[in-house]
Every structure is written in C-alpha cells, then in structure tokens.
mmCIF file of C-alpha atoms in Angstrom:
data_model
loop_
_atom_site.group_PDB
_atom_site.id
_atom_site.type_symbol
_atom_site.label_atom_id
_atom_site.label_comp_id
_atom_site.label_asym_id
_atom_site.label_seq_id
_atom_site.Cartn_x
_atom_site.Cartn_y
_atom_site.Cartn_z
ATOM 1 C CA TRP A 1 180.103 114.849 89.481
ATOM 2 C CA PHE A 2 181.018 114.723 93.154
ATOM 3 C CA GLY A 3 180.099 116.741 96.204
ATOM 4 C CA SER A 4 180.509 116.539 99.937
ATOM 5 C CA THR A 5 179.608 118.246 103.173
ATOM 6 C CA GLN A 6 181.092 117.887 106.631
ATOM 7 C CA ASP A 7 178.803 114.962 107.504
ATOM 8 C CA ILE A 8 178.134 113.266 104.199
ATOM 9 C CA GLY A 9 179.888 112.579 100.938
ATOM 10 C CA PHE A 10 178.069 111.590 97.801
ATOM 11 C CA GLY A 11 178.881 110.893 94.223
ATOM 12 C CA PHE A 12 177.559 110.101 90.806
ATOM 13 C CA PRO A 13 180.614 109.251 88.718
ATOM 14 C CA GLU A 14 179.080 109.218 85.224
ATOM 15 C CA ALA A 15 177.231 112.528 85.411
ATOM 16 C CA GLN A 16 178.471 115.462 83.416
ATOM 17 C CA LEU A 17 176.437 118.430 84.455
ATOM 18 C CA SER A 18 176.264 121.630 82.498
ATOM 19 C CA ASP A 19 172.777 122.490 83.700
ATOM 20 C CA THR A 20 171.335 121.994 87.194
ATOM 21 C CA ALA A 21 168.094 120.737 85.617
ATOM 22 C CA GLN A 22 170.049 117.608 84.623
ATOM 23 C CA ILE A 23 170.868 116.436 88.170
ATOM 24 C CA PRO A 24 170.455 112.632 88.159
ATOM 25 C CA THR A 25 167.881 111.228 90.574
ATOM 26 C CA GLY A 26 169.128 107.635 90.709
ATOM 27 C CA SER A 27 172.284 105.637 91.441
ATOM 28 C CA TRP A 28 173.433 107.898 94.254
ATOM 29 C CA PHE A 29 175.498 106.431 97.056
ATOM 30 C CA SER A 30 176.424 107.682 100.484
ATOM 31 C CA TYR A 31 179.743 107.098 102.203
ATOM 32 C CA ASN A 32 178.163 106.989 105.646
ATOM 33 C CA TYR A 33 175.375 104.574 104.552
ATOM 34 C CA ASN A 34 172.517 106.836 105.573
ATOM 35 C CA LYS A 35 169.396 106.801 103.451
ATOM 36 C CA PHE A 36 170.043 109.266 100.685
ATOM 37 C CA ASN A 37 167.368 110.564 98.315
ATOM 38 C CA VAL A 38 167.767 113.027 95.492
ATOM 39 C CA SER A 39 164.752 114.316 93.651
ATOM 40 C CA VAL A 40 163.767 117.006 91.232
ATOM 41 C CA PRO A 41 162.083 119.878 93.087
ATOM 42 C CA GLY A 42 158.315 119.591 92.972
ATOM 43 C CA PRO A 43 155.236 118.669 94.966
ATOM 44 C CA LYS A 44 155.793 115.627 97.160
ATOM 45 C CA LEU A 45 154.069 113.594 99.848
ATOM 46 C CA ASP A 46 156.030 112.195 102.797
ATOM 47 C CA TYR A 47 154.670 109.338 104.911
ATOM 48 C CA SER A 48 155.589 108.872 108.584
ATOM 49 C CA ALA A 49 155.665 105.067 108.183
ATOM 50 C CA ASP A 50 155.066 102.328 105.645
ATOM 51 C CA VAL A 51 154.082 99.616 108.140
ATOM 52 C CA LEU A 52 151.258 99.326 110.670
ATOM 53 C CA ILE A 53 151.488 96.667 113.387
ATOM 54 C CA GLU A 54 148.526 94.859 114.893
ATOM 55 C CA SER A 55 147.555 95.697 118.469
ATOM 56 C CA ALA A 56 149.296 93.707 121.218
ATOM 57 C CA ASP A 57 145.804 92.366 122.035
ATOM 58 C CA ASN A 58 146.098 90.261 118.832
ATOM 59 C CA ASP A 59 142.521 91.173 117.913
ATOM 60 C CA GLY A 60 142.974 92.376 114.311
ATOM 61 C CA SER A 61 142.980 96.093 115.201
ATOM 62 C CA PHE A 62 145.624 98.716 114.433
ATOM 63 C CA PRO A 63 145.994 101.443 117.089
ATOM 64 C CA ASP A 64 148.651 103.490 115.255
ATOM 65 C CA SER A 65 148.183 105.841 112.329
ATOM 66 C CA ILE A 66 150.306 107.230 109.495
ATOM 67 C CA THR A 67 150.770 110.961 108.970
ATOM 68 C CA ILE A 68 150.992 112.143 105.371
ATOM 69 C CA GLN A 69 152.725 115.475 104.849
ATOM 70 C CA HIS A 70 152.510 117.629 101.681
ATOM 71 C CA ASN A 71 155.612 119.774 101.092
ATOM 72 C CA LYS A 72 153.475 122.674 99.749
ATOM 73 C CA PHE A 73 155.812 123.204 96.804
ATOM 74 C CA ASP A 74 154.721 126.267 94.797
ATOM 75 C CA ASP A 75 151.955 126.751 97.380
ATOM 76 C CA GLU A 76 150.189 123.570 96.269
ATOM 77 C CA HIS A 77 148.461 121.826 99.183
ATOM 78 C CA PHE A 78 145.644 119.468 100.127
ATOM 79 C CA ALA A 79 142.127 120.466 99.084
ATOM 80 C CA GLY A 80 139.129 120.514 101.409
ATOM 81 C CA SER A 81 138.733 121.593 104.993
ATOM 82 C CA ASP A 82 140.155 120.335 108.268
ATOM 83 C CA GLY A 83 138.168 117.281 109.393
ATOM 84 C CA ASP A 84 137.315 116.145 105.838
ATOM 85 C CA ASP A 85 137.643 112.410 105.169
ATOM 86 C CA PHE A 86 139.478 112.214 101.839
ATOM 87 C CA LEU A 87 138.168 108.683 101.239
ATOM 88 C CA SER A 88 134.476 109.510 101.616
ATOM 89 C CA LYS A 89 134.962 112.638 99.464
ATOM 90 C CA LYS A 90 136.732 110.456 96.850
ATOM 91 C CA TYR A 91 139.889 112.601 96.963
ATOM 92 C CA ALA A 92 141.743 109.316 97.457
ATOM 93 C CA LYS A 93 141.067 105.599 97.274
ATOM 94 C CA VAL A 94 142.432 102.571 99.079
ATOM 95 C CA GLU A 95 142.667 99.115 97.572
ATOM 96 C CA ASN A 96 143.060 95.708 99.229
ATOM 97 C CA VAL A 97 142.228 96.726 102.810
ATOM 98 C CA PRO A 98 141.581 93.419 104.633
ATOM 99 C CA ALA A 99 137.922 92.564 105.288
ATOM 100 C CA GLY A 100 136.676 93.943 108.592
ATOM 101 C CA LEU A 101 138.969 96.994 108.593
ATOM 102 C CA LYS A 102 137.776 100.431 107.541
ATOM 103 C CA ALA A 103 140.306 103.052 106.431
ATOM 104 C CA SER A 104 139.927 106.765 107.135
ATOM 105 C CA LEU A 105 142.049 109.608 105.803
ATOM 106 C CA ILE A 106 141.376 112.819 107.724
ATOM 107 C CA ARG A 107 142.703 116.262 106.828
ATOM 108 C CA THR A 108 144.160 118.027 109.881
ATOM 109 C CA SER A 109 145.670 120.987 107.970
ATOM 110 C CA ASP A 110 146.281 122.055 104.374
ATOM 111 C CA SER A 111 149.555 120.117 104.489
ATOM 112 C CA THR A 112 148.686 117.148 106.727
ATOM 113 C CA LEU A 113 146.457 114.062 106.560
ATOM 114 C CA VAL A 114 146.160 111.201 109.043
ATOM 115 C CA LEU A 115 145.560 107.665 107.744
ATOM 116 C CA SER A 116 144.108 105.203 110.238
ATOM 117 C CA LEU A 117 142.359 101.840 110.277
ATOM 118 C CA LYS A 118 139.194 101.358 112.327
ATOM 119 C CA GLU A 119 137.429 98.166 113.394
ATOM 120 C CA LYS A 120 139.129 94.732 113.266
ATOM 121 C CA ALA A 121 140.403 92.480 110.487
ATOM 122 C CA ASN A 122 138.304 89.327 110.061
ATOM 123 C CA ASN A 123 141.384 87.234 109.309
ATOM 124 C CA HIS A 124 144.540 88.349 111.036
ATOM 125 C CA ASP A 125 146.814 85.373 110.518
ATOM 126 C CA LEU A 126 148.713 86.530 107.415
ATOM 127 C CA ASP A 127 150.525 89.809 106.832
ATOM 128 C CA SER A 128 149.127 91.871 103.972
ATOM 129 C CA SER A 129 149.282 95.321 102.440
ATOM 130 C CA PHE A 130 147.027 97.924 100.873
ATOM 131 C CA THR A 131 147.574 100.815 98.501
ATOM 132 C CA ILE A 132 146.462 104.423 98.772
ATOM 133 C CA THR A 133 146.198 106.587 95.643
ATOM 134 C CA PHE A 134 145.250 110.257 95.503
ATOM 135 C CA THR A 135 143.138 111.819 92.734
ATOM 136 C CA ASP A 136 143.555 115.287 91.204
ATOM 137 C CA SER A 137 140.745 116.550 93.454
ATOM 138 C CA ALA A 138 142.963 115.892 96.526
ATOM 139 C CA TYR A 139 145.130 118.861 95.621
ATOM 140 C CA ALA A 140 144.397 122.592 95.654
ATOM 141 C CA ASN A 141 146.073 125.556 93.987
ATOM 142 C CA GLY A 142 146.937 123.780 90.743
ATOM 143 C CA GLY A 143 148.193 120.506 92.204
ATOM 144 C CA GLU A 144 147.807 117.328 90.169
ATOM 145 C CA ALA A 145 148.109 113.678 91.072
ATOM 146 C CA ASP A 146 150.412 112.849 88.146
ATOM 147 C CA SER A 147 152.969 115.480 89.126
ATOM 148 C CA THR A 148 153.059 114.771 92.879
ATOM 149 C CA GLN A 149 155.822 112.419 94.071
ATOM 150 C CA ASN A 150 154.587 109.496 96.208
ATOM 151 C CA ASN A 151 150.999 110.040 95.049
ATOM 152 C CA THR A 152 150.512 106.253 95.283
ATOM 153 C CA PHE A 153 151.833 104.477 98.358
ATOM 154 C CA THR A 154 151.746 100.937 99.769
ATOM 155 C CA VAL A 155 151.161 100.346 103.481
ATOM 156 C CA ASN A 156 152.198 96.973 104.906
ATOM 157 C CA LEU A 157 150.146 95.383 107.678
ATOM 158 C CA ASN A 158 151.956 93.140 110.152
ATOM 159 C CA PHE A 159 149.752 90.825 112.174
ATOM 160 C CA ILE A 160 150.873 89.102 115.380
ATOM 161 C CA LYS A 161 151.571 85.394 114.945
ATOM 162 C CA VAL A 162 150.785 83.135 117.885
ATOM 163 C CA ILE A 163 152.963 80.054 117.881
ATOM 164 C CA LYS A 164 151.682 77.124 119.900
ATOM 165 C CA VAL A 165 154.195 75.035 121.819
ATOM 166 C CA ALA A 166 153.625 71.572 123.244
ATOM 167 C CA LYS A 167 155.278 69.416 125.890
ATOM 168 C CA SER A 168 153.369 66.162 125.543
ATOM 169 C CA GLY A 169 150.193 66.605 123.632
ATOM 170 C CA GLY A 170 148.990 69.950 125.052
ATOM 171 C CA ASP A 171 149.035 73.242 123.183
ATOM 172 C CA TYR A 172 150.164 76.367 125.025
ATOM 173 C CA ASP A 173 150.429 80.030 124.056
ATOM 174 C CA LYS A 174 153.421 80.613 126.343
ATOM 175 C CA ILE A 175 156.577 78.537 126.553
ATOM 176 C CA GLN A 176 156.689 78.689 130.363
ATOM 177 C CA ASP A 177 153.164 77.150 130.512
ATOM 178 C CA ALA A 178 154.353 74.142 128.480
ATOM 179 C CA PHE A 179 156.750 73.051 131.212
#
C-alpha cells in the first residue's frame, strides 16, 4: 500500500488492504523525515512535552508545565470540574517523583489538564523520570483507561549540572573565574 500528498509521501510495502479497519499502525516511513504517526481512531491523550528542565537558578525547581490534551473522540473527555486536581481525586497517579517535589495535575477544561511540579527536589544532581497513569475515573462519557492511547506517560526530568574547573588548586563555577 502506498499513498502520498503534495508535502509528504508514505508507504507500507507489505500491506494488502481490503478493509480500512486493517490499516497498519507500525513500520511507516516518511520520505521527508518528519515524525509520522498512524493510529487507529479512538480516544487519545497528547502531551505538550516529555521533558521538564530544572530552573536556571539550579535550585531543584521546575518552572515549566506540561499540557495534556484529550482529543474528545466520540465525545469522551476528562471527568470532574475545572480546577480539580486529578492526583488528589485519585483520577491519576504519579510514580517516582523525586523527593521534595510535589506533582499537581489540574483540569482547566473538559479536554485539558496541566501537569506541574511544585517545591524543590532534595537531590538535583542526577537526571530522573516519573510516570503518570490515568484511572478509569479520569474519563467521562464512557471513557476508559485501557482504551485511551497514551494513558500512561513518562516525563523526564533534566537537572542542571555544575562542572567545577580549576587552575591550580581552586574550584570555580565559571571558566573565566579560573583564570
């Protein structure tokens, strides 16, 4: 099977399709090397990022957040009310958040949540990651965790690394100070 548009060509050479329900979801390639995803239609979560970067203050805090968007397929959407924290309501759980950080997952609309980290990591020398997983109660209008794409997601945390430099016995945070 092969198809193309003006801007992108794609192919799946071994597919023999007699029914559109059989469209393969893997092994696709793009001639222009853009990220190319094919999926079966259904409820799906999209994340604005998969990495959070420590504040430039190098204090273990994370000023940015991640927006999670529900595609509202078949009118399924997030449960609850705007302002609800999905973690405190147990609509979702996070695992492996570094000590000192507190995650929040706030509903801003029936299709949007905002994931953020409050406070400061106790140890911010090594990069780490944590996982967010939604439960069935996170979804309204018949939505279920098992049938929602990207229901579980890993967020990577990048901490700033300070490298000390020395000119003759002294340690400096900046190269220009070493000279």
